Amino acid sequence: MTLEGLREVAAEIGLPRFAAGQMARWLYQKRVTSIDQMTDLPKAGRARLAEKYEIGREEPLAEAISRDGTKKYLFRGANGRAIESVMIPDKERATLCVSSQAGCKMNCKFCMTGRQGFHGNLTAAQIINQVLSIPDSERLTNIVFMGMGEPLDNLDNVLQAIEILTAPWGLAWSPKRITVSTIGKLPELERLIRETNVHVALSLHSPYPTEREGLMPVERAFSTSRVLDTLRQGDFAHQRRLSIEYILWGGLNDDPRHADALARLLRGLPARVNLIPYHELPPGGPALDGHIGGPALDGHHAQPLKASPRATMEAFRDRLNSHGITATIRASRGQDIDAACGLLAGQHRN
């Protein structure tokens, strides 16, 4: 709950208005797991509170640990479907990749989550629970909404979670510690930019609309040109960062022509490009035909998706840099436990 919601609870059970601030401190700063632990509330008030409410924290259902130290957690999600979050340690940083939906509606052809369909939105409580209930919660330094689901397709709950993460009465994090990744859903993207100061990451993956549509059907509804126009109107300067996420596939979108077109597309936009290695979808998941659907991809026939060679990725990065576009290659983490980009499926496995 937000502070305003806790004020409504206080009024409902006959506690003074300032009790909402006390409850918020117990929930988000002291991170209690029982109403009885809220010891500065009167005993009778705690009893009335416990009759109608619970803290709502749930421990992970399962945990998997990668050889590289990445940890993946399974949580109860929406409508009986489990969801996953991933904790990525990196020296003094610890980033949690949180989910916002069980499954996804966007049907991107390269994503395990998208191939399982959509099963429901997570509540703000289920989003915040991923942050508070993992064993490494206290050491987290950053949060990325890059797990299962399209965050802007569940914007109300995502905004409520961001408020709890950043408000002085909540976890009091700087918005600069939070990144929301999106395919560019409009007009929700405009609202996210207007109502928050979090970083934004746009999943692009091709500078050519027809080719992107074959990979990401949402291009038909939210065209790259409209999305970039929206981002150009946002305040992406010193305090807010804009990233472009670009998966590289061998022989599809990793040649100099694509690098040049991407640089032209981003000209004048203060964005950096994260080049992402492709992770092939594992067997045993949703049925995969191994091909990109939709129309022909800018002259390419439908073809199996394959990872771009490292040397090709480095050449692509260097060509973007030569155009004045800051580009880096994202390190793959947690691939051996299906925790890398595009592999989250919310499935029980040994």
CSV table of C-alpha atoms in Angstrom, one decimal:
chain,number,residue,atom,x,y,z
A,1,MET,CA,0.0,0.0,0.0
A,2,THR,CA,1.0,3.6,-0.5
A,3,LEU,CA,0.9,6.1,2.3
A,4,GLU,CA,-2.6,7.3,1.3
A,5,GLY,CA,-3.8,3.7,1.3
A,6,LEU,CA,-2.4,3.2,4.8
A,7,ARG,CA,-4.2,6.4,6.0
A,8,GLU,CA,-7.5,4.8,4.8
A,9,VAL,CA,-6.6,1.7,6.8
A,10,ALA,CA,-5.8,3.7,9.9
A,11,ALA,CA,-9.2,5.6,9.6
A,12,GLU,CA,-11.0,2.3,9.1
A,13,ILE,CA,-9.7,0.7,12.2
A,14,GLY,CA,-9.9,3.8,14.4
A,15,LEU,CA,-6.2,4.8,14.5
A,16,PRO,CA,-5.0,8.4,14.2
A,17,ARG,CA,-3.9,9.6,10.8
A,18,PHE,CA,-0.2,9.6,11.8
A,19,ALA,CA,-0.4,5.8,12.3
A,20,ALA,CA,-0.1,5.5,8.5
A,21,GLY,CA,3.4,6.8,8.7
A,22,GLN,CA,4.2,4.4,11.5
A,23,MET,CA,2.9,1.4,9.5
A,24,ALA,CA,4.9,2.5,6.4
A,25,ARG,CA,8.1,2.6,8.5
A,26,TRP,CA,7.4,-0.9,9.8
A,27,LEU,CA,6.6,-2.3,6.3
A,28,TYR,CA,9.2,-0.7,4.1
A,29,GLN,CA,12.1,0.4,6.3
A,30,LYS,CA,12.1,-2.1,9.2
A,31,ARG,CA,10.6,-4.8,6.9
A,32,VAL,CA,8.5,-6.6,9.5
A,33,THR,CA,6.7,-9.8,8.6
A,34,SER,CA,4.1,-9.7,11.3
A,35,ILE,CA,1.6,-7.0,12.5
A,36,ASP,CA,2.5,-7.9,16.1
A,37,GLN,CA,6.0,-6.5,15.3
A,38,MET,CA,4.5,-2.9,14.9
A,39,THR,CA,5.1,-2.2,18.5
A,40,ASP,CA,4.5,1.5,18.5
A,41,LEU,CA,0.9,0.9,17.5
A,42,PRO,CA,-1.5,0.4,20.4
A,43,LYS,CA,-2.1,-3.3,21.2
A,44,ALA,CA,-5.9,-3.0,20.5
A,45,GLY,CA,-5.2,-1.3,17.2
A,46,ARG,CA,-2.8,-4.0,16.2
A,47,ALA,CA,-5.5,-6.6,17.0
A,48,ARG,CA,-8.1,-4.8,14.9
A,49,LEU,CA,-5.5,-4.5,12.1
A,50,ALA,CA,-4.7,-8.2,12.2
A,51,GLU,CA,-8.4,-9.1,11.9
A,52,LYS,CA,-8.6,-7.6,8.4
A,53,TYR,CA,-5.1,-7.4,7.0
A,54,GLU,CA,-1.8,-9.3,6.8
A,55,ILE,CA,1.7,-8.1,5.8
A,56,GLY,CA,1.4,-10.1,2.6
A,57,ARG,CA,5.1,-11.1,2.3
A,58,GLU,CA,5.7,-14.5,0.6
A,59,GLU,CA,9.0,-16.3,0.4
A,60,PRO,CA,10.3,-17.6,-3.0
A,61,LEU,CA,8.9,-21.0,-3.9
A,62,ALA,CA,12.3,-22.1,-5.3
A,63,GLU,CA,15.8,-20.8,-6.0
A,64,ALA,CA,18.5,-21.6,-8.6
A,65,ILE,CA,22.1,-20.4,-8.5
A,66,SER,CA,24.3,-20.0,-11.5
A,67,ARG,CA,27.9,-20.7,-11.8
A,68,ASP,CA,28.5,-17.0,-12.2
A,69,GLY,CA,26.7,-16.1,-8.9
A,70,THR,CA,23.4,-15.0,-10.5
A,71,LYS,CA,20.4,-16.2,-8.6
A,72,LYS,CA,16.9,-16.9,-10.0
A,73,TYR,CA,13.8,-17.0,-7.7
A,74,LEU,CA,10.4,-18.5,-8.4
A,75,PHE,CA,7.4,-16.7,-6.9
A,76,ARG,CA,3.7,-17.3,-6.9
A,77,GLY,CA,2.3,-15.1,-9.7
A,78,ALA,CA,-1.1,-14.4,-11.1
A,79,ASN,CA,-3.9,-16.9,-11.7
A,80,GLY,CA,-1.9,-19.8,-10.4
A,81,ARG,CA,1.1,-19.1,-12.7
A,82,ALA,CA,4.5,-18.7,-11.2
A,83,ILE,CA,6.8,-15.8,-12.1
A,84,GLU,CA,10.6,-15.3,-11.8
A,85,SER,CA,13.0,-12.6,-10.7
A,86,VAL,CA,16.8,-12.6,-11.1
A,87,MET,CA,19.4,-11.2,-8.8
A,88,ILE,CA,22.6,-10.3,-10.6
A,89,PRO,CA,25.7,-9.5,-8.4
A,90,ASP,CA,28.5,-7.5,-9.9
A,91,LYS,CA,31.2,-6.3,-7.5
A,92,GLU,CA,29.6,-3.6,-5.3
A,93,ARG,CA,26.3,-3.7,-7.3
A,94,ALA,CA,23.4,-6.1,-6.9
A,95,THR,CA,20.7,-5.7,-9.5
A,96,LEU,CA,17.3,-7.3,-9.2
A,97,CYS,CA,15.4,-8.0,-12.4
A,98,VAL,CA,11.7,-8.0,-11.5
A,99,SER,CA,8.6,-9.3,-13.3
A,100,SER,CA,5.5,-7.3,-13.8
A,101,GLN,CA,3.2,-9.9,-15.4
A,102,ALA,CA,2.7,-13.7,-15.5
A,103,GLY,CA,3.4,-14.3,-19.2
A,104,CYS,CA,3.1,-11.5,-21.7
A,105,LYS,CA,0.8,-10.3,-24.5
A,106,MET,CA,3.5,-8.9,-26.8
A,107,ASN,CA,4.4,-12.2,-28.5
A,108,CYS,CA,8.0,-11.2,-29.4
A,109,LYS,CA,9.4,-14.1,-31.4
A,110,PHE,CA,12.6,-14.4,-29.5
A,111,CYS,CA,11.3,-14.5,-25.9
A,112,MET,CA,10.4,-17.5,-23.8
A,113,THR,CA,8.0,-15.5,-21.7
A,114,GLY,CA,6.1,-14.3,-24.7
A,115,ARG,CA,5.7,-17.8,-26.1
A,116,GLN,CA,3.7,-18.9,-23.0
A,117,GLY,CA,0.9,-16.4,-23.5
A,118,PHE,CA,-0.6,-14.0,-21.0
A,119,HIS,CA,-1.9,-15.1,-17.6
A,120,GLY,CA,-2.4,-12.0,-15.6
A,121,ASN,CA,-1.0,-8.8,-14.2
A,122,LEU,CA,1.0,-8.8,-10.9
A,123,THR,CA,-0.3,-6.6,-8.2
A,124,ALA,CA,1.9,-3.9,-6.7
A,125,ALA,CA,2.2,-6.2,-3.7
A,126,GLN,CA,3.6,-9.0,-5.8
A,127,ILE,CA,6.1,-6.7,-7.5
A,128,ILE,CA,7.3,-5.3,-4.2
A,129,ASN,CA,7.4,-8.8,-2.6
A,130,GLN,CA,10.1,-9.8,-5.2
A,131,VAL,CA,12.2,-6.9,-3.8
A,132,LEU,CA,11.6,-7.5,-0.1
A,133,SER,CA,11.5,-11.3,0.1
A,134,ILE,CA,14.7,-12.5,-1.6
A,135,PRO,CA,17.5,-13.4,0.8
A,136,ASP,CA,19.8,-10.7,-0.7
A,137,SER,CA,17.1,-7.9,-0.4
A,138,GLU,CA,19.2,-5.7,1.9
A,139,ARG,CA,22.2,-5.6,-0.5
A,140,LEU,CA,20.2,-4.6,-3.6
A,141,THR,CA,21.5,-1.4,-5.3
A,142,ASN,CA,19.4,-1.4,-8.5
A,143,ILE,CA,16.1,-2.7,-9.8
A,144,VAL,CA,15.3,-3.3,-13.5
A,145,PHE,CA,11.7,-4.0,-14.7
A,146,MET,CA,13.1,-6.4,-17.3
A,147,GLY,CA,11.6,-9.7,-16.1
A,148,MET,CA,8.5,-11.4,-17.3
A,149,GLY,CA,5.8,-9.2,-18.9
A,150,GLU,CA,5.6,-5.7,-20.5
A,151,PRO,CA,5.7,-3.2,-17.6
A,152,LEU,CA,3.7,-0.6,-19.4
A,153,ASP,CA,0.9,-3.1,-20.0
A,154,ASN,CA,0.5,-3.1,-16.2
A,155,LEU,CA,1.3,0.5,-15.6
A,156,ASP,CA,-0.9,1.3,-12.6
A,157,ASN,CA,0.7,-1.4,-10.5
A,158,VAL,CA,4.2,-0.6,-11.8
A,159,LEU,CA,3.7,3.0,-10.9
A,160,GLN,CA,2.5,2.1,-7.4
A,161,ALA,CA,5.5,-0.1,-6.9
A,162,ILE,CA,7.8,2.7,-8.1
A,163,GLU,CA,6.2,5.1,-5.7
A,164,ILE,CA,6.8,2.6,-2.8
A,165,LEU,CA,10.4,2.2,-3.9
A,166,THR,CA,11.2,5.9,-4.2
A,167,ALA,CA,9.0,7.7,-1.7
A,168,PRO,CA,10.5,9.0,1.6
A,169,TRP,CA,8.0,6.9,3.5
A,170,GLY,CA,8.8,3.8,1.5
A,171,LEU,CA,12.2,2.4,0.6
A,172,ALA,CA,13.4,6.0,-0.3
A,173,TRP,CA,15.5,4.9,-3.3
A,174,SER,CA,16.7,7.4,-5.9
A,175,PRO,CA,14.8,7.0,-9.2
A,176,LYS,CA,18.2,6.7,-10.8
A,177,ARG,CA,18.5,3.2,-9.3
A,178,ILE,CA,15.4,2.0,-11.3
A,179,THR,CA,15.1,1.2,-15.0
A,180,VAL,CA,11.9,0.3,-16.8
A,181,SER,CA,12.2,-1.7,-20.0
A,182,THR,CA,9.5,-1.5,-22.6
A,183,ILE,CA,8.6,-2.3,-26.2
A,184,GLY,CA,7.3,1.3,-26.4
A,185,LYS,CA,3.6,0.9,-25.5
A,186,LEU,CA,1.8,4.2,-26.1
A,187,PRO,CA,0.4,6.3,-24.5
A,188,GLU,CA,1.6,4.6,-21.3
A,189,LEU,CA,5.2,5.5,-22.2
A,190,GLU,CA,4.2,9.2,-22.1
A,191,ARG,CA,2.7,8.7,-18.7
A,192,LEU,CA,5.8,6.9,-17.3
A,193,ILE,CA,8.0,9.8,-18.5
A,194,ARG,CA,5.6,12.4,-17.1
A,195,GLU,CA,5.0,10.8,-13.7
A,196,THR,CA,8.4,9.3,-12.8
A,197,ASN,CA,12.1,10.1,-13.1
A,198,VAL,CA,13.2,6.5,-13.6
A,199,HIS,CA,15.5,5.4,-16.4
A,200,VAL,CA,13.9,4.0,-19.6
A,201,ALA,CA,15.1,1.2,-21.8
A,202,LEU,CA,13.5,0.6,-25.2
A,203,SER,CA,13.5,-2.8,-26.8
A,204,LEU,CA,14.2,-2.0,-30.5
A,205,HIS,CA,16.2,-4.9,-32.1
A,206,SER,CA,16.0,-3.5,-35.7
A,207,PRO,CA,16.1,0.0,-37.3
A,208,TYR,CA,13.8,-1.2,-40.1
A,209,PRO,CA,10.0,-1.2,-39.3
A,210,THR,CA,9.1,-4.2,-41.5
A,211,GLU,CA,11.9,-6.3,-40.0
A,212,ARG,CA,11.1,-5.2,-36.4
A,213,GLU,CA,7.4,-6.1,-37.1
A,214,GLY,CA,8.5,-9.7,-38.0
A,215,LEU,CA,10.4,-9.9,-34.7
A,216,MET,CA,8.0,-7.9,-32.6
A,217,PRO,CA,4.3,-7.7,-33.8
A,218,VAL,CA,3.7,-4.7,-31.6
A,219,GLU,CA,5.5,-2.6,-34.3
A,220,ARG,CA,2.1,-2.5,-36.0
A,221,ALA,CA,0.4,-0.8,-33.1
A,222,PHE,CA,3.3,1.2,-31.7
A,223,SER,CA,5.6,2.2,-34.6
A,224,THR,CA,9.3,2.9,-33.9
A,225,SER,CA,8.9,6.5,-35.3
A,226,ARG,CA,6.1,7.3,-32.9
A,227,VAL,CA,7.9,5.8,-30.0
A,228,LEU,CA,11.1,7.7,-30.7
A,229,ASP,CA,9.1,10.9,-31.2
A,230,THR,CA,7.7,10.4,-27.7
A,231,LEU,CA,11.2,9.8,-26.2
A,232,ARG,CA,12.6,12.9,-27.9
A,233,GLN,CA,10.0,14.9,-26.0
A,234,GLY,CA,11.1,13.4,-22.7
A,235,ASP,CA,13.7,14.9,-20.4
A,236,PHE,CA,16.6,12.5,-20.9
A,237,ALA,CA,19.6,14.5,-19.7
A,238,HIS,CA,21.8,14.4,-16.6
A,239,GLN,CA,19.3,12.8,-14.2
A,240,ARG,CA,17.6,10.3,-16.5
A,241,ARG,CA,19.1,7.8,-18.8
A,242,LEU,CA,17.7,6.4,-22.0
A,243,SER,CA,19.0,3.0,-23.3
A,244,ILE,CA,18.2,1.2,-26.5
A,245,GLU,CA,18.2,-2.6,-26.2
A,246,TYR,CA,19.3,-4.4,-29.3
A,247,ILE,CA,19.7,-8.2,-29.6
A,248,LEU,CA,22.1,-9.2,-32.3
A,249,TRP,CA,21.3,-12.2,-34.5
A,250,GLY,CA,23.8,-13.6,-36.9
A,251,GLY,CA,23.0,-12.8,-40.5
A,252,LEU,CA,19.8,-10.9,-39.7
A,253,ASN,CA,20.5,-7.5,-38.0
A,254,ASP,CA,24.2,-7.5,-37.3
A,255,ASP,CA,25.8,-6.0,-40.4
A,256,PRO,CA,27.2,-2.5,-41.1
A,257,ARG,CA,24.0,-1.6,-42.9
A,258,HIS,CA,22.0,-2.1,-39.8
A,259,ALA,CA,24.5,-0.3,-37.6
A,260,ASP,CA,24.4,2.8,-40.0
A,261,ALA,CA,20.6,2.8,-40.1
A,262,LEU,CA,20.4,2.5,-36.3
A,263,ALA,CA,22.8,5.4,-35.9
A,264,ARG,CA,20.7,7.5,-38.3
A,265,LEU,CA,17.5,6.6,-36.4
A,266,LEU,CA,19.0,7.6,-33.0
A,267,ARG,CA,20.6,10.9,-34.3
A,268,GLY,CA,19.9,13.7,-31.8
A,269,LEU,CA,18.5,11.4,-29.1
A,270,PRO,CA,20.7,11.1,-26.0
A,271,ALA,CA,20.6,7.4,-25.9
A,272,ARG,CA,23.2,4.6,-25.4
A,273,VAL,CA,22.8,1.2,-27.0
A,274,ASN,CA,23.0,-2.0,-25.1
A,275,LEU,CA,24.0,-4.8,-27.5
A,276,ILE,CA,22.7,-8.1,-26.2
A,277,PRO,CA,23.9,-11.6,-27.1
A,278,TYR,CA,21.0,-13.8,-28.3
A,279,HIS,CA,20.3,-16.8,-26.0
A,280,GLU,CA,18.7,-19.7,-27.8
A,281,LEU,CA,15.4,-20.8,-26.3
A,282,PRO,CA,15.9,-24.1,-24.3
A,283,PRO,CA,14.1,-27.3,-25.2
A,284,GLY,CA,11.1,-28.4,-23.1
A,285,GLY,CA,9.5,-25.0,-23.1
A,286,PRO,CA,6.7,-23.7,-25.2
A,287,ALA,CA,6.5,-25.1,-28.7
A,288,LEU,CA,8.9,-23.2,-30.9
A,289,ASP,CA,9.2,-23.4,-34.7
A,290,GLY,CA,12.6,-21.7,-34.6
A,291,HIS,CA,11.6,-19.2,-37.2
A,292,ILE,CA,10.6,-15.5,-37.2
A,293,GLY,CA,6.9,-15.1,-38.1
A,294,GLY,CA,5.2,-12.2,-39.8
A,295,PRO,CA,6.2,-10.6,-43.1
A,296,ALA,CA,9.5,-11.1,-44.8
A,297,LEU,CA,12.2,-9.4,-42.9
A,298,ASP,CA,13.5,-6.5,-45.1
A,299,GLY,CA,14.4,-8.9,-47.9
A,300,HIS,CA,15.2,-11.8,-45.7
A,301,HIS,CA,13.1,-15.0,-45.8
A,302,ALA,CA,12.0,-16.4,-42.5
A,303,GLN,CA,15.0,-18.1,-40.9
A,304,PRO,CA,16.2,-19.7,-37.7
A,305,LEU,CA,17.4,-17.2,-35.1
A,306,LYS,CA,21.1,-17.7,-34.2
A,307,ALA,CA,23.5,-15.8,-32.1
A,308,SER,CA,25.8,-13.3,-33.7
A,309,PRO,CA,29.5,-14.1,-33.4
A,310,ARG,CA,31.5,-12.1,-30.9
A,311,ALA,CA,33.7,-10.5,-33.5
A,312,THR,CA,30.6,-9.4,-35.4
A,313,MET,CA,29.1,-7.9,-32.2
A,314,GLU,CA,32.3,-6.0,-31.5
A,315,ALA,CA,32.4,-4.7,-35.1
A,316,PHE,CA,28.8,-3.5,-34.8
A,317,ARG,CA,29.6,-1.8,-31.5
A,318,ASP,CA,32.7,-0.1,-32.9
A,319,ARG,CA,30.7,1.1,-36.0
A,320,LEU,CA,28.0,2.7,-33.7
A,321,ASN,CA,30.8,4.3,-31.7
A,322,SER,CA,32.3,5.8,-34.8
A,323,HIS,CA,28.9,7.5,-35.5
A,324,GLY,CA,29.0,9.0,-32.1
A,325,ILE,CA,26.6,6.5,-30.5
A,326,THR,CA,27.7,5.1,-27.2
A,327,ALA,CA,27.3,1.3,-27.5
A,328,THR,CA,28.3,-1.5,-25.2
A,329,ILE,CA,27.9,-5.3,-25.2
A,330,ARG,CA,26.0,-6.6,-22.3
A,331,ALA,CA,27.6,-9.5,-20.5
A,332,SER,CA,25.4,-12.7,-20.4
A,333,ARG,CA,24.6,-13.7,-16.8
A,334,GLY,CA,22.8,-16.8,-15.5
A,335,GLN,CA,22.4,-18.6,-18.8
A,336,ASP,CA,23.1,-22.0,-17.3
A,337,ILE,CA,19.9,-21.6,-15.1
A,338,ASP,CA,17.8,-20.0,-17.9
A,339,ALA,CA,18.0,-16.6,-16.2
A,340,ALA,CA,19.5,-14.7,-19.1
A,341,CYS,CA,17.6,-12.2,-21.2
A,342,GLY,CA,14.6,-13.8,-22.9
A,343,LEU,CA,14.7,-17.1,-21.0
A,344,LEU,CA,12.3,-16.5,-18.1
A,345,ALA,CA,9.3,-18.9,-18.2
A,346,GLY,CA,8.2,-19.4,-14.6
A,347,GLN,CA,8.6,-23.2,-14.8
A,348,HIS,CA,9.4,-25.7,-12.1
A,349,ARG,CA,12.4,-27.8,-13.0
A,350,ASN,CA,14.8,-30.0,-11.0
